C-alpha cells in the first residue's frame, strides 16, 4: 500500500493489472468482519466515551463527489492518504512533498465548502 507503482498496477484493470493487493484487501475485510462483532458489543471504545457510527444510509451527492475526488486523487498520485502520510518518515520520496500539501489543501477546501454551503 505504500508503493505507488503497486497501487497504480492494481488500479490499472485494463492494462497490466497486478491483483496482488487483493490479498491486502481480503485480509483487512476478514479482520474487520471478525473483530467488529466483538468490538461493537462493548459499551464504548477503549479510548473514547462513545462509538461514533454513521446514522445516515443515504447515497447523496456529497458522498458521491467525495468518493470520486478520493478515488481520482488516489489514482492520479498512487498514494492513499494513510500510507502517504506514513511514508513521510521514509527517505527518498520527493513526490510526497507535493502529495501531502495537496492532501491538506483538499481538506481545507472541504472545510471552506462546508462553511459556505452547510447541509
Coordinates of N, CA and C in Angstrom, one line a residue:
X1 N 0.8 -1.2 0.0 CA 0.0 0.0 0.0 C 0.9 1.3 0.0
X2 N 2.1 1.1 0.4 CA 3.0 2.3 0.4 C 3.8 2.5 -0.9
X3 N 3.7 1.5 -1.8 CA 4.4 1.6 -3.1 C 3.4 2.1 -4.2
X4 N 3.6 3.3 -4.7 CA 2.6 3.8 -5.7 C 2.6 3.0 -6.9
X5 N 3.7 2.4 -7.3 CA 3.7 1.6 -8.6 C 2.8 0.4 -8.4
X6 N 2.8 -0.2 -7.2 CA 2.0 -1.4 -6.9 C 0.5 -1.0 -6.9
X7 N 0.2 0.2 -6.3 CA -1.2 0.6 -6.3 C -1.7 0.9 -7.7
X8 N -0.9 1.7 -8.4 CA -1.3 2.0 -9.8 C -1.5 0.8 -10.6
X9 N -0.6 -0.2 -10.4 CA -0.8 -1.5 -11.1 C -2.1 -2.2 -10.8
X10 N -2.5 -2.1 -9.5 CA -3.7 -2.7 -9.1 C -4.9 -2.0 -9.7
X11 N -4.8 -0.7 -9.8 CA -5.9 0.1 -10.3 C -6.0 0.1 -11.9
X12 N -5.0 -0.4 -12.5 CA -5.0 -0.5 -14.0 C -5.6 -1.8 -14.5
X13 N -6.9 -1.9 -14.4 CA -7.6 -3.2 -14.7 C -7.6 -3.4 -16.2
X14 N -7.4 -2.4 -17.0 CA -7.5 -2.6 -18.5 C -6.1 -2.8 -19.1
X15 N -5.1 -2.6 -18.3 CA -3.7 -2.8 -18.8 C -3.0 -3.9 -18.1
X16 N -1.8 -3.7 -17.6 CA -1.0 -4.7 -16.9 C -1.4 -4.8 -15.5
X17 N -2.6 -5.4 -15.2 CA -3.2 -5.4 -13.9 C -2.4 -6.3 -12.9
X18 N -2.2 -5.8 -11.7 CA -1.5 -6.6 -10.7 C -2.5 -6.8 -9.5
X19 N -3.0 -8.0 -9.4 CA -4.1 -8.3 -8.5 C -3.6 -8.6 -7.0
X20 N -2.3 -8.4 -6.8 CA -1.7 -8.8 -5.5 C -2.3 -8.0 -4.3
X21 N -2.7 -6.8 -4.5 CA -3.3 -6.1 -3.4 C -4.7 -6.6 -3.0
X22 N -5.2 -7.5 -3.8 CA -6.5 -8.2 -3.3 C -6.2 -9.0 -2.0
X23 N -5.0 -9.5 -1.8 CA -4.7 -10.2 -0.6 C -4.7 -9.2 0.6
X24 N -4.2 -8.0 0.4 CA -4.3 -7.0 1.4 C -5.8 -6.6 1.7
X25 N -6.5 -6.4 0.7 CA -8.0 -6.1 0.9 C -8.7 -7.3 1.6
X26 N -8.4 -8.5 1.1 CA -9.1 -9.7 1.8 C -8.7 -9.8 3.2
X27 N -7.4 -9.6 3.6 CA -7.0 -9.6 5.0 C -7.7 -8.6 5.8
X28 N -7.8 -7.4 5.3 CA -8.4 -6.3 6.0 C -9.9 -6.5 6.2
X29 N -10.6 -7.0 5.2 CA -12.0 -7.3 5.3 C -12.2 -8.4 6.3
X30 N -11.4 -9.5 6.2 CA -11.6 -10.6 7.2 C -11.4 -10.2 8.6
X31 N -10.3 -9.4 8.9 CA -10.1 -8.9 10.3 C -11.3 -8.1 10.7
X32 N -11.8 -7.2 9.9 CA -12.9 -6.3 10.2 C -14.1 -7.1 10.5
X33 N -14.4 -8.1 9.6 CA -15.7 -8.8 9.9 C -15.6 -9.6 11.2
X34 N -14.5 -10.1 11.6 CA -14.4 -10.8 12.8 C -14.4 -9.9 14.0
X35 N -13.5 -8.9 13.9 CA -13.3 -8.0 15.1 C -14.4 -7.1 15.4
X36 N -15.1 -6.6 14.4 CA -16.2 -5.7 14.7 C -17.4 -6.4 15.5
X37 N -17.6 -7.6 15.3 CA -18.6 -8.4 16.1 C -18.3 -8.2 17.6
X38 N -17.1 -8.3 18.0 CA -16.7 -8.2 19.4 C -16.6 -6.8 19.8
X39 N -16.0 -5.9 19.0 CA -15.8 -4.5 19.4 C -17.1 -3.8 19.6
X40 N -18.1 -4.0 18.7 CA -19.4 -3.3 18.9 C -20.2 -3.8 20.0
X41 N -19.9 -4.9 20.6 CA -20.6 -5.4 21.8 C -20.2 -4.6 23.1
X42 N -19.1 -3.9 23.0 CA -18.6 -3.1 24.2 C -19.5 -1.9 24.3
X43 N -19.7 -1.4 25.5 CA -20.5 -0.2 25.7 C -19.9 1.0 25.1
X44 N -18.5 1.1 25.0 CA -17.8 2.2 24.5 C -16.4 1.8 24.0
X45 N -15.8 2.5 23.1 CA -14.4 2.2 22.7 C -13.5 2.3 23.9
X46 N -12.3 1.8 23.8 CA -11.4 1.8 24.9 C -10.9 3.3 25.2
X47 N -10.6 4.0 24.1 CA -10.1 5.4 24.3 C -11.0 6.5 23.9
X48 N -12.3 6.3 24.0 CA -13.3 7.3 23.7 C -14.5 7.1 24.5
X49 N -15.3 8.1 24.8 CA -16.5 7.9 25.6 C -17.7 7.2 25.0
X50 N -17.7 7.2 23.6 CA -18.8 6.5 22.9 C -18.4 6.2 21.5
X51 N -19.0 5.3 20.9 CA -18.8 5.0 19.5 C -19.4 6.1 18.6
X52 N -18.8 6.4 17.5 CA -19.3 7.4 16.6 C -19.6 6.7 15.3
X53 N -20.7 6.1 15.1 CA -21.1 5.4 13.9 C -22.0 6.2 13.1
X54 N -21.9 6.1 11.7 CA -22.8 6.9 10.9 C -24.2 6.5 11.1
X55 N -25.1 7.4 11.0 CA -26.5 7.2 11.1 C -27.2 7.2 9.8
X56 N -26.7 7.9 8.9 CA -27.3 8.1 7.5 C -26.9 6.9 6.6
X57 N -27.9 6.4 5.9 CA -27.6 5.4 4.9 C -27.8 5.9 3.5
X58 N -28.0 7.2 3.4 CA -28.3 7.9 2.1 C -27.1 7.9 1.3
X59 N -27.3 7.6 0.0 CA -26.2 7.8 -1.0 C -26.6 9.1 -1.7
X60 N -25.9 10.2 -1.3 CA -26.3 11.5 -1.8 C -25.1 12.1 -2.6
X61 N -25.3 13.3 -3.1 CA -24.3 14.0 -3.9 C -23.0 14.2 -3.2
X62 N -23.0 14.7 -1.9 CA -21.7 14.9 -1.2 C -20.9 13.5 -1.1
X63 N -21.6 12.4 -0.8 CA -20.9 11.2 -0.7 C -20.3 10.8 -2.0
X64 N -21.0 10.9 -3.1 CA -20.5 10.5 -4.4 C -19.4 11.4 -4.9
X65 N -19.5 12.7 -4.7 CA -18.5 13.7 -5.0 C -17.2 13.4 -4.2
X66 N -17.4 13.1 -3.0 CA -16.2 12.8 -2.1 C -15.5 11.5 -2.5
X67 N -16.3 10.5 -2.9 CA -15.7 9.3 -3.3 C -15.0 9.4 -4.6
X68 N -15.6 10.2 -5.5 CA -14.9 10.4 -6.8 C -13.6 11.2 -6.6
X69 N -13.6 12.2 -5.8 CA -12.4 13.0 -5.6 C -11.3 12.2 -4.9
X70 N -11.7 11.4 -3.9 CA -10.8 10.5 -3.2 C -10.2 9.5 -4.2
X71 N -11.0 8.9 -5.0 CA -10.5 7.9 -6.0 C -9.6 8.5 -7.0
X72 N -10.0 9.7 -7.5 CA -9.2 10.4 -8.5 C -7.8 10.8 -7.9
X73 N -7.8 11.3 -6.7 CA -6.5 11.6 -6.1 C -5.7 10.4 -5.9
X74 N -6.3 9.3 -5.5 CA -5.5 8.1 -5.2 C -5.0 7.6 -6.6
X75 N -5.8 7.6 -7.6 CA -5.4 7.1 -8.9 C -4.4 7.9 -9.6
X76 N -4.5 9.2 -9.4 CA -3.5 10.1 -10.1 C -2.2 10.1 -9.4
X77 N -2.2 10.0 -8.0 CA -0.9 10.1 -7.3 C -0.4 8.7 -7.0
X78 N -1.2 7.7 -6.9 CA -0.8 6.4 -6.4 C -0.7 6.2 -4.9
X79 N -1.0 7.3 -4.2 CA -0.9 7.3 -2.7 C -2.3 7.4 -2.1
X80 N -2.6 6.5 -1.2 CA -3.8 6.6 -0.3 C -3.3 7.5 0.8
X81 N -4.2 8.3 1.4 CA -3.7 9.3 2.4 C -3.0 8.7 3.6
X82 N -3.5 7.6 4.1 CA -2.8 7.0 5.3 C -1.4 6.5 5.0
X83 N -1.2 5.7 4.0 CA 0.2 5.3 3.6 C 1.0 6.4 3.2
X84 N 0.4 7.4 2.5 CA 1.2 8.6 2.1 C 1.8 9.4 3.2
X85 N 1.0 9.5 4.3 CA 1.5 10.2 5.5 C 2.6 9.4 6.2
X86 N 2.4 8.1 6.2 CA 3.3 7.2 6.8 C 4.7 7.2 6.1
X87 N 4.6 7.4 4.8 CA 5.9 7.4 4.0 C 6.7 8.7 4.2
X88 N 6.1 9.7 4.8 CA 6.9 10.9 5.1 C 8.2 10.6 5.9
X89 N 8.1 9.5 6.7 CA 9.2 9.1 7.5 C 10.3 8.4 6.7
X90 N 9.9 7.9 5.5 CA 10.9 7.1 4.7 C 11.7 8.1 3.9
X91 N 13.0 7.8 3.7 CA 13.8 8.7 2.8 C 13.5 8.5 1.4
X92 N 13.8 9.5 0.6 CA 13.8 9.4 -0.9 C 12.4 9.5 -1.5
X93 N 11.4 10.0 -0.9 CA 10.1 10.2 -1.5 C 9.8 11.6 -1.8
X94 N 10.4 12.2 -2.8 CA 10.2 13.6 -3.0 C 8.8 14.0 -3.5
X95 N 8.1 13.1 -4.2 CA 6.8 13.4 -4.6 C 5.8 13.5 -3.5
X96 N 6.1 13.0 -2.3 CA 5.3 13.1 -1.2 C 5.2 14.6 -0.7
X97 N 6.2 15.3 -1.0 CA 6.3 16.7 -0.6 C 5.3 17.6 -1.5
X98 N 4.8 17.0 -2.5 CA 3.7 17.6 -3.3 C 2.3 17.0 -2.9
X99 N 2.4 15.7 -2.6 CA 1.1 15.0 -2.3 C 0.5 15.5 -1.0
X100 N 1.4 15.6 0.1 CA 0.8 15.9 1.4 C 0.3 17.4 1.4
X101 N 0.9 18.4 0.9 CA 0.3 19.7 0.8 C -1.0 19.7 0.0
X102 N -1.1 18.9 -1.1 CA -2.3 18.8 -1.8 C -3.4 18.1 -1.0
X103 N -3.0 17.1 -0.2 CA -4.0 16.5 0.7 C -4.6 17.5 1.7
X104 N -3.7 18.2 2.3 CA -4.2 19.2 3.3 C -5.0 20.4 2.6
X105 N -4.6 20.7 1.4 CA -5.3 21.8 0.6 C -6.7 21.3 0.3
X106 N -6.9 20.0 0.0 CA -8.2 19.4 -0.3 C -9.0 19.4 1.0
X107 N -8.4 19.1 2.1 CA -9.2 19.1 3.4 C -9.6 20.6 3.7
X108 N -8.8 21.6 3.5 CA -9.1 23.0 3.7 C -10.2 23.4 2.8
X109 N -10.2 23.0 1.5 CA -11.3 23.4 0.6 C -12.6 22.8 1.0
X110 N -12.5 21.5 1.5 CA -13.8 20.9 2.0 C -14.3 21.7 3.2
X111 N -13.5 22.1 4.1 CA -14.0 22.8 5.3 C -14.6 24.2 4.9
X112 N -13.9 24.8 3.9 CA -14.5 26.1 3.4 C -15.8 25.9 2.7
X113 N -15.9 24.8 1.9 CA -17.2 24.5 1.3 C -18.3 24.2 2.3
X114 N -18.0 23.5 3.3 CA -19.0 23.2 4.4 C -19.4 24.5 5.1
X115 N -18.5 25.4 5.3 CA -18.8 26.7 6.0 C -19.8 27.5 5.1
X116 N -19.5 27.6 3.8 CA -20.4 28.4 3.0 C -21.6 27.7 2.4
X117 N -21.6 26.4 2.4 CA -22.7 25.6 1.9 C -23.0 24.5 2.9
X118 N -23.5 24.8 4.1 CA -23.8 23.8 5.1 C -25.0 22.9 4.6
X119 N -25.1 21.7 5.1 CA -26.2 20.8 4.6 C -27.4 21.1 5.5

